[in-house]
PDB file of N, CA and C in Angstrom:
ATOM      1  N   MET A  92       0.854  -1.188   0.000  1.00 57.00           N
ATOM      2  CA  MET A  92       0.000   0.000   0.000  1.00 57.00           C
ATOM      3  C   MET A  92       0.893   1.242   0.000  1.00 57.00           C
ATOM      4  N   LYS A  93       0.621   2.140  -0.942  1.00 62.00           N
ATOM      5  CA  LYS A  93       1.370   3.391  -1.019  1.00 62.00           C
ATOM      6  C   LYS A  93       0.967   4.308   0.121  1.00 62.00           C
ATOM      7  N   LYS A  94       1.919   5.141   0.538  1.00 68.00           N
ATOM      8  CA  LYS A  94       1.571   6.161   1.515  1.00 68.00           C
ATOM      9  C   LYS A  94       0.584   7.114   0.864  1.00 68.00           C
ATOM     10  N   ALA A  95      -0.355   7.620   1.652  1.00 68.00           N
ATOM     11  CA  ALA A  95      -1.419   8.478   1.120  1.00 68.00           C
ATOM     12  C   ALA A  95      -0.861   9.656   0.334  1.00 68.00           C
ATOM     13  N   ILE A  96       0.204  10.255   0.822  1.00 71.00           N
ATOM     14  CA  ILE A  96       0.746  11.450   0.178  1.00 71.00           C
ATOM     15  C   ILE A  96       1.226  11.165  -1.239  1.00 71.00           C
ATOM     16  N   ALA A  97       1.513   9.905  -1.533  1.00 77.00           N
ATOM     17  CA  ALA A  97       2.041   9.535  -2.848  1.00 77.00           C
ATOM     18  C   ALA A  97       0.948   9.178  -3.848  1.00 77.00           C
ATOM     19  N   THR A  98      -0.295   9.133  -3.407  1.00 87.00           N
ATOM     20  CA  THR A  98      -1.362   8.729  -4.319  1.00 87.00           C
ATOM     21  C   THR A  98      -1.917   9.918  -5.094  1.00 87.00           C
ATOM     22  N   GLN A  99      -2.366   9.653  -6.280  1.00 89.00           N
ATOM     23  CA  GLN A  99      -2.985  10.701  -7.091  1.00 89.00           C
ATOM     24  C   GLN A  99      -4.274  11.186  -6.440  1.00 89.00           C
ATOM     25  N   GLU A 100      -4.989  10.292  -5.789  1.00 90.00           N
ATOM     26  CA  GLU A 100      -6.233  10.672  -5.124  1.00 90.00           C
ATOM     27  C   GLU A 100      -5.980  11.728  -4.039  1.00 90.00           C
ATOM     28  N   TYR A 101      -4.929  11.520  -3.251  1.00 91.00           N
ATOM     29  CA  TYR A 101      -4.608  12.493  -2.197  1.00 91.00           C
ATOM     30  C   TYR A 101      -4.194  13.819  -2.823  1.00 91.00           C
ATOM     31  N   ARG A 102      -3.412  13.746  -3.879  1.00 93.00           N
ATOM     32  CA  ARG A 102      -2.997  14.970  -4.580  1.00 93.00           C
ATOM     33  C   ARG A 102      -4.216  15.726  -5.107  1.00 93.00           C
ATOM     34  N   ASN A 103      -5.201  14.998  -5.607  1.00 93.00           N
ATOM     35  CA  ASN A 103      -6.424  15.636  -6.091  1.00 93.00           C
ATOM     36  C   ASN A 103      -7.216  16.272  -4.949  1.00 93.00           C
ATOM     37  N   LEU A 104      -7.215  15.622  -3.798  1.00 96.00           N
ATOM     38  CA  LEU A 104      -7.884  16.185  -2.626  1.00 96.00           C
ATOM     39  C   LEU A 104      -7.224  17.500  -2.222  1.00 96.00           C
ATOM     40  N   ILE A 105      -5.908  17.512  -2.198  1.00 97.00           N
ATOM     41  CA  ILE A 105      -5.182  18.735  -1.842  1.00 97.00           C
ATOM     42  C   ILE A 105      -5.403  19.809  -2.899  1.00 97.00           C
ATOM     43  N   ALA A 106      -5.454  19.417  -4.158  1.00 96.00           N
ATOM     44  CA  ALA A 106      -5.727  20.379  -5.229  1.00 96.00           C
ATOM     45  C   ALA A 106      -7.110  21.002  -5.025  1.00 96.00           C
ATOM     46  N   TRP A 107      -8.072  20.199  -4.568  1.00 97.00           N
ATOM     47  CA  TRP A 107      -9.416  20.690  -4.278  1.00 97.00           C
ATOM     48  C   TRP A 107      -9.368  21.735  -3.164  1.00 97.00           C
ATOM     49  N   LEU A 108      -8.604  21.445  -2.110  1.00 98.00           N
ATOM     50  CA  LEU A 108      -8.462  22.396  -1.003  1.00 98.00           C
ATOM     51  C   LEU A 108      -7.760  23.675  -1.464  1.00 98.00           C
ATOM     52  N   LYS A 109      -6.703  23.512  -2.238  1.00 98.00           N
ATOM     53  CA  LYS A 109      -5.943  24.663  -2.727  1.00 98.00           C
ATOM     54  C   LYS A 109      -6.821  25.543  -3.617  1.00 98.00           C
ATOM     55  N   GLN A 110      -7.582  24.922  -4.496  1.00 98.00           N
ATOM     56  CA  GLN A 110      -8.464  25.692  -5.380  1.00 98.00           C
ATOM     57  C   GLN A 110      -9.520  26.442  -4.576  1.00 98.00           C
ATOM     58  N   ALA A 111     -10.037  25.817  -3.536  1.00 98.00           N
ATOM     59  CA  ALA A 111     -11.016  26.485  -2.677  1.00 98.00           C
ATOM     60  C   ALA A 111     -10.383  27.696  -1.997  1.00 98.00           C
ATOM     61  N   ARG A 112      -9.140  27.547  -1.561  1.00 98.00           N
ATOM     62  CA  ARG A 112      -8.440  28.680  -0.939  1.00 98.00           C
ATOM     63  C   ARG A 112      -8.297  29.813  -1.934  1.00 98.00           C
ATOM     64  N   LYS A 113      -7.850  29.481  -3.132  1.00 98.00           N
ATOM     65  CA  LYS A 113      -7.663  30.508  -4.160  1.00 98.00           C
ATOM     66  C   LYS A 113      -8.989  31.153  -4.556  1.00 98.00           C
ATOM     67  N   ASN A 114     -10.035  30.336  -4.705  1.00 98.00           N
ATOM     68  CA  ASN A 114     -11.353  30.868  -5.077  1.00 98.00           C
ATOM     69  C   ASN A 114     -11.893  31.842  -4.046  1.00 98.00           C
ATOM     70  N   SER A 115     -11.522  31.623  -2.795  1.00 97.00           N
ATOM     71  CA  SER A 115     -11.982  32.517  -1.733  1.00 97.00           C
ATOM     72  C   SER A 115     -11.152  33.791  -1.660  1.00 97.00           C
ATOM     73  N   GLY A 116     -10.045  33.834  -2.417  1.00 97.00           N
ATOM     74  CA  GLY A 116      -9.170  34.999  -2.391  1.00 97.00           C
ATOM     75  C   GLY A 116      -8.221  35.014  -1.210  1.00 97.00           C
ATOM     76  N   MET A 117      -8.128  33.893  -0.526  1.00 97.00           N
ATOM     77  CA  MET A 117      -7.301  33.793   0.668  1.00 97.00           C
ATOM     78  C   MET A 117      -5.860  33.420   0.297  1.00 97.00           C
ATOM     79  N   THR A 118      -4.912  34.064   0.941  1.00 98.00           N
ATOM     80  CA  THR A 118      -3.509  33.698   0.748  1.00 98.00           C
ATOM     81  C   THR A 118      -3.154  32.542   1.678  1.00 98.00           C
ATOM     82  N   MET A 119      -2.005  31.931   1.421  1.00 97.00           N
ATOM     83  CA  MET A 119      -1.528  30.867   2.316  1.00 97.00           C
ATOM     84  C   MET A 119      -1.340  31.414   3.717  1.00 97.00           C
ATOM     85  N   ARG A 120      -0.795  32.608   3.817  1.00 98.00           N
ATOM     86  CA  ARG A 120      -0.571  33.216   5.140  1.00 98.00           C
ATOM     87  C   ARG A 120      -1.884  33.446   5.882  1.00 98.00           C
ATOM     88  N   GLU A 121      -2.893  33.907   5.176  1.00 98.00           N
ATOM     89  CA  GLU A 121      -4.192  34.155   5.806  1.00 98.00           C
ATOM     90  C   GLU A 121      -4.818  32.852   6.305  1.00 98.00           C
ATOM     91  N   LEU A 122      -4.738  31.809   5.474  1.00 98.00           N
ATOM     92  CA  LEU A 122      -5.278  30.519   5.905  1.00 98.00           C
ATOM     93  C   LEU A 122      -4.502  29.994   7.105  1.00 98.00           C
ATOM     94  N   ALA A 123      -3.189  30.090   7.038  1.00 98.00           N
ATOM     95  CA  ALA A 123      -2.363  29.618   8.155  1.00 98.00           C
ATOM     96  C   ALA A 123      -2.724  30.358   9.443  1.00 98.00           C
ATOM     97  N   GLN A 124      -2.952  31.651   9.336  1.00 97.00           N
ATOM     98  CA  GLN A 124      -3.326  32.433  10.513  1.00 97.00           C
ATOM     99  C   GLN A 124      -4.653  31.936  11.080  1.00 97.00           C
ATOM    100  N   MET A 125      -5.617  31.642  10.214  1.00 96.00           N
ATOM    101  CA  MET A 125      -6.909  31.120  10.671  1.00 96.00           C
ATOM    102  C   MET A 125      -6.748  29.772  11.366  1.00 96.00           C
ATOM    103  N   LEU A 126      -5.769  28.980  10.884  1.00 97.00           N
ATOM    104  CA  LEU A 126      -5.529  27.655  11.448  1.00 97.00           C
ATOM    105  C   LEU A 126      -4.648  27.703  12.690  1.00 97.00           C
ATOM    106  N   GLY A 127      -4.062  28.872  12.964  1.00 97.00           N
ATOM    107  CA  GLY A 127      -3.148  28.992  14.101  1.00 97.00           C
ATOM    108  C   GLY A 127      -1.830  28.274  13.850  1.00 97.00           C
ATOM    109  N   LYS A 128      -1.426  28.264  12.577  1.00 97.00           N
ATOM    110  CA  LYS A 128      -0.208  27.561  12.164  1.00 97.00           C
ATOM    111  C   LYS A 128       0.705  28.539  11.443  1.00 97.00           C
ATOM    112  N   PRO A 129       1.998  28.203  11.340  1.00 97.00           N
ATOM    113  CA  PRO A 129       2.886  29.039  10.516  1.00 97.00           C
ATOM    114  C   PRO A 129       2.513  28.881   9.039  1.00 97.00           C
ATOM    115  N   HIS A 130       2.827  29.893   8.227  1.00 95.00           N
ATOM    116  CA  HIS A 130       2.451  29.826   6.818  1.00 95.00           C
ATOM    117  C   HIS A 130       3.084  28.639   6.105  1.00 95.00           C
ATOM    118  N   THR A 131       4.204  28.164   6.622  1.00 97.00           N
ATOM    119  CA  THR A 131       4.859  27.016   5.996  1.00 97.00           C
ATOM    120  C   THR A 131       4.014  25.746   6.120  1.00 97.00           C
ATOM    121  N   PHE A 132       3.120  25.696   7.094  1.00 98.00           N
ATOM    122  CA  PHE A 132       2.226  24.547   7.233  1.00 98.00           C
ATOM    123  C   PHE A 132       1.375  24.404   5.977  1.00 98.00           C
ATOM    124  N   VAL A 133       0.721  25.498   5.586  1.00 98.00           N
ATOM    125  CA  VAL A 133      -0.136  25.482   4.400  1.00 98.00           C
ATOM    126  C   VAL A 133       0.709  25.217   3.154  1.00 98.00           C
ATOM    127  N   GLN A 134       1.840  25.853   3.075  1.00 98.00           N
ATOM    128  CA  GLN A 134       2.729  25.656   1.928  1.00 98.00           C
ATOM    129  C   GLN A 134       3.111  24.185   1.777  1.00 98.00           C
ATOM    130  N   LYS A 135       3.514  23.560   2.866  1.00 97.00           N
ATOM    131  CA  LYS A 135       3.932  22.157   2.806  1.00 97.00           C
ATOM    132  C   LYS A 135       2.782  21.230   2.465  1.00 97.00           C
ATOM    133  N   VAL A 136       1.583  21.551   2.941  1.00 97.00           N
ATOM    134  CA  VAL A 136       0.415  20.756   2.569  1.00 97.00           C
ATOM    135  C   VAL A 136       0.188  20.868   1.061  1.00 97.00           C
ATOM    136  N   GLU A 137       0.224  22.088   0.551  1.00 97.00           N
ATOM    137  CA  GLU A 137      -0.094  22.312  -0.857  1.00 97.00           C
ATOM    138  C   GLU A 137       0.965  21.782  -1.816  1.00 97.00           C
ATOM    139  N   ILE A 138       2.206  21.624  -1.364  1.00 95.00           N
ATOM    140  CA  ILE A 138       3.233  21.060  -2.246  1.00 95.00           C
ATOM    141  C   ILE A 138       3.522  19.599  -1.908  1.00 95.00           C
ATOM    142  N   HIS A 139       2.640  19.019  -1.125  1.00 93.00           N
ATOM    143  CA  HIS A 139       2.671  17.586  -0.816  1.00 93.00           C
ATOM    144  C   HIS A 139       3.902  17.157  -0.014  1.00 93.00           C
ATOM    145  N   GLU A 140       4.367  18.035   0.857  1.00 94.00           N
ATOM    146  CA  GLU A 140       5.450  17.674   1.767  1.00 94.00           C
ATOM    147  C   GLU A 140       4.926  17.277   3.133  1.00 94.00           C
ATOM    148  N   ARG A 141       3.651  17.560   3.389  1.00 94.00           N
ATOM    149  CA  ARG A 141       3.049  17.239   4.677  1.00 94.00           C
ATOM    150  C   ARG A 141       1.657  16.680   4.458  1.00 94.00           C
ATOM    151  N   VAL A 142       1.348  15.636   5.193  1.00 94.00           N
ATOM    152  CA  VAL A 142       0.033  14.999   5.117  1.00 94.00           C
ATOM    153  C   VAL A 142      -0.861  15.571   6.213  1.00 94.00           C
ATOM    154  N   LEU A 143      -2.096  15.857   5.857  1.00 95.00           N
ATOM    155  CA  LEU A 143      -3.071  16.276   6.856  1.00 95.00           C
ATOM    156  C   LEU A 143      -3.635  15.044   7.541  1.00 95.00           C
ATOM    157  N   ASP A 144      -3.679  15.065   8.867  1.00 95.00           N
ATOM    158  CA  ASP A 144      -4.388  13.978   9.543  1.00 95.00           C
ATOM    159  C   ASP A 144      -5.885  14.306   9.511  1.00 95.00           C
ATOM    160  N   VAL A 145      -6.697  13.412   9.990  1.00 95.00           N
ATOM    161  CA  VAL A 145      -8.157  13.576   9.872  1.00 95.00           C
ATOM    162  C   VAL A 145      -8.637  14.843  10.574  1.00 95.00           C
ATOM    163  N   TYR A 146      -8.150  15.086  11.769  1.00 97.00           N
ATOM    164  CA  TYR A 146      -8.568  16.285  12.498  1.00 97.00           C
ATOM    165  C   TYR A 146      -8.132  17.545  11.754  1.00 97.00           C
ATOM    166  N   GLU A 147      -6.865  17.587  11.309  1.00 97.00           N
ATOM    167  CA  GLU A 147      -6.366  18.752  10.576  1.00 97.00           C
ATOM    168  C   GLU A 147      -7.178  18.981   9.304  1.00 97.00           C
ATOM    169  N   TYR A 148      -7.528  17.888   8.630  1.00 97.00           N
ATOM    170  CA  TYR A 148      -8.329  17.994   7.414  1.00 97.00           C
ATOM    171  C   TYR A 148      -9.666  18.666   7.695  1.00 97.00           C
ATOM    172  N   THR A 149     -10.336  18.271   8.763  1.00 98.00           N
ATOM    173  CA  THR A 149     -11.645  18.859   9.064  1.00 98.00           C
ATOM    174  C   THR A 149     -11.515  20.340   9.431  1.00 98.00           C
ATOM    175  N   VAL A 150     -10.492  20.682  10.184  1.00 98.00           N
ATOM    176  CA  VAL A 150     -10.275  22.084  10.560  1.00 98.00           C
ATOM    177  C   VAL A 150      -9.924  22.909   9.319  1.00 98.00           C
ATOM    178  N   TYR A 151      -9.107  22.352   8.449  1.00 98.00           N
ATOM    179  CA  TYR A 151      -8.721  22.998   7.190  1.00 98.00           C
ATOM    180  C   TYR A 151      -9.979  23.282   6.363  1.00 98.00           C
ATOM    181  N   CYS A 152     -10.833  22.278   6.239  1.00 98.00           N
ATOM    182  CA  CYS A 152     -12.091  22.445   5.493  1.00 98.00           C
ATOM    183  C   CYS A 152     -12.956  23.529   6.115  1.00 98.00           C
ATOM    184  N   GLU A 153     -13.093  23.510   7.409  1.00 97.00           N
ATOM    185  CA  GLU A 153     -13.913  24.509   8.086  1.00 97.00           C
ATOM    186  C   GLU A 153     -13.397  25.919   7.837  1.00 97.00           C
ATOM    187  N   ALA A 154     -12.073  26.085   7.850  1.00 97.00           N
ATOM    188  CA  ALA A 154     -11.480  27.402   7.602  1.00 97.00           C
ATOM    189  C   ALA A 154     -11.785  27.889   6.183  1.00 97.00           C
ATOM    190  N   LEU A 155     -11.969  26.942   5.267  1.00 98.00           N
ATOM    191  CA  LEU A 155     -12.277  27.282   3.874  1.00 98.00           C
ATOM    192  C   LEU A 155     -13.777  27.226   3.576  1.00 98.00           C
ATOM    193  N   ASN A 156     -14.584  27.065   4.616  1.00 97.00           N
ATOM    194  CA  ASN A 156     -16.047  26.946   4.475  1.00 97.00           C
ATOM    195  C   ASN A 156     -16.435  25.789   3.556  1.00 97.00           C
ATOM    196  N   LEU A 157     -15.719  24.686   3.685  1.00 98.00           N
ATOM    197  CA  LEU A 157     -16.007  23.475   2.925  1.00 98.00           C
ATOM    198  C   LEU A 157     -16.580  22.421   3.856  1.00 98.00           C
ATOM    199  N   ASP A 158     -17.412  21.573   3.323  1.00 98.00           N
ATOM    200  CA  ASP A 158     -17.905  20.430   4.069  1.00 98.00           C
ATOM    201  C   ASP A 158     -16.889  19.298   3.878  1.00 98.00           C
ATOM    202  N   PRO A 159     -16.256  18.820   4.944  1.00 97.00           N
ATOM    203  CA  PRO A 159     -15.258  17.753   4.809  1.00 97.00           C
ATOM    204  C   PRO A 159     -15.792  16.519   4.091  1.00 97.00           C
ATOM    205  N   ARG A 160     -17.083  16.288   4.203  1.00 97.00           N
ATOM    206  CA  ARG A 160     -17.680  15.126   3.522  1.00 97.00           C
ATOM    207  C   ARG A 160     -17.547  15.230   2.009  1.00 97.00           C
ATOM    208  N   ASP A 161     -17.551  16.449   1.478  1.00 96.00           N
ATOM    209  CA  ASP A 161     -17.410  16.618   0.031  1.00 96.00           C
ATOM    210  C   ASP A 161     -16.056  16.116  -0.455  1.00 96.00           C
ATOM    211  N   GLY A 162     -15.026  16.346   0.325  1.00 95.00           N
ATOM    212  CA  GLY A 162     -13.697  15.840  -0.022  1.00 95.00           C
ATOM    213  C   GLY A 162     -13.642  14.325   0.048  1.00 95.00           C
ATOM    214  N   LEU A 163     -14.340  13.756   1.018  1.00 93.00           N
ATOM    215  CA  LEU A 163     -14.375  12.299   1.134  1.00 93.00           C
ATOM    216  C   LEU A 163     -15.128  11.677  -0.033  1.00 93.00           C
ATOM    217  N   VAL A 164     -16.183  12.350  -0.476  1.00 93.00           N
ATOM    218  CA  VAL A 164     -16.908  11.877  -1.658  1.00 93.00           C
ATOM    219  C   VAL A 164     -15.991  11.924  -2.874  1.00 93.00           C
ATOM    220  N   LEU A 165     -15.204  12.983  -2.984  1.00 90.00           N
ATOM    221  CA  LEU A 165     -14.231  13.097  -4.070  1.00 90.00           C
ATOM    222  C   LEU A 165     -13.273  11.903  -4.057  1.00 90.00           C
ATOM    223  N   LEU A 166     -12.769  11.559  -2.882  1.00 85.00           N
ATOM    224  CA  LEU A 166     -11.867  10.406  -2.771  1.00 85.00           C
ATOM    225  C   LEU A 166     -12.566   9.125  -3.177  1.00 85.00           C
ATOM    226  N   LYS A 167     -13.785   8.949  -2.704  1.00 85.00           N
ATOM    227  CA  LYS A 167     -14.525   7.720  -2.999  1.00 85.00           C
ATOM    228  C   LYS A 167     -14.798   7.590  -4.499  1.00 85.00           C
ATOM    229  N   ARG A 168     -15.144   8.677  -5.142  1.00 86.00           N
ATOM    230  CA  ARG A 168     -15.404   8.647  -6.593  1.00 86.00           C
ATOM    231  C   ARG A 168     -14.159   8.246  -7.373  1.00 86.00           C
ATOM    232  N   GLN A 169     -13.005   8.586  -6.836  1.00 80.00           N
ATOM    233  CA  GLN A 169     -11.748   8.276  -7.513  1.00 80.00           C
ATOM    234  C   GLN A 169     -11.282   6.851  -7.228  1.00 80.00           C
ATOM    235  N   GLY A 170     -11.967   6.186  -6.333  1.00 69.00           N
ATOM    236  CA  GLY A 170     -11.582   4.812  -6.000  1.00 69.00           C
ATOM    237  C   GLY A 170     -10.416   4.760  -5.032  1.00 69.00           C
ATOM    238  N   PHE A 171     -10.352   5.725  -4.090  1.00 53.00           N
ATOM    239  CA  PHE A 171      -9.263   5.750  -3.106  1.00 53.00           C
ATOM    240  C   PHE A 171      -9.236   4.451  -2.316  1.00 53.00           C
ATOM    241  N   HIS A 172      -8.055   3.849  -2.263  1.00 51.00           N
ATOM    242  CA  HIS A 172      -7.858   2.616  -1.490  1.00 51.00           C
ATOM    243  C   HIS A 172      -6.436   2.480  -1.035  1.00 51.00           C
TER     244      HIS A 172
END
């Protein structure tokens, strides 16, 4: 089993989060501030150097006004395994 960060499905999930951030007009620094994290946290997530755990994923989604379930549906449609 490949590590999640190496799968195309995970990359697509992160691309979904990144696009939502950009669509909202939010910078990486602004999102990081909302998350209470350094800006490098968001940067590393978006360039696939850091994996979000389940809790971080839900908080990340909430900061972007996304329903975390929508991302899970995206994974399921792609056949994440």
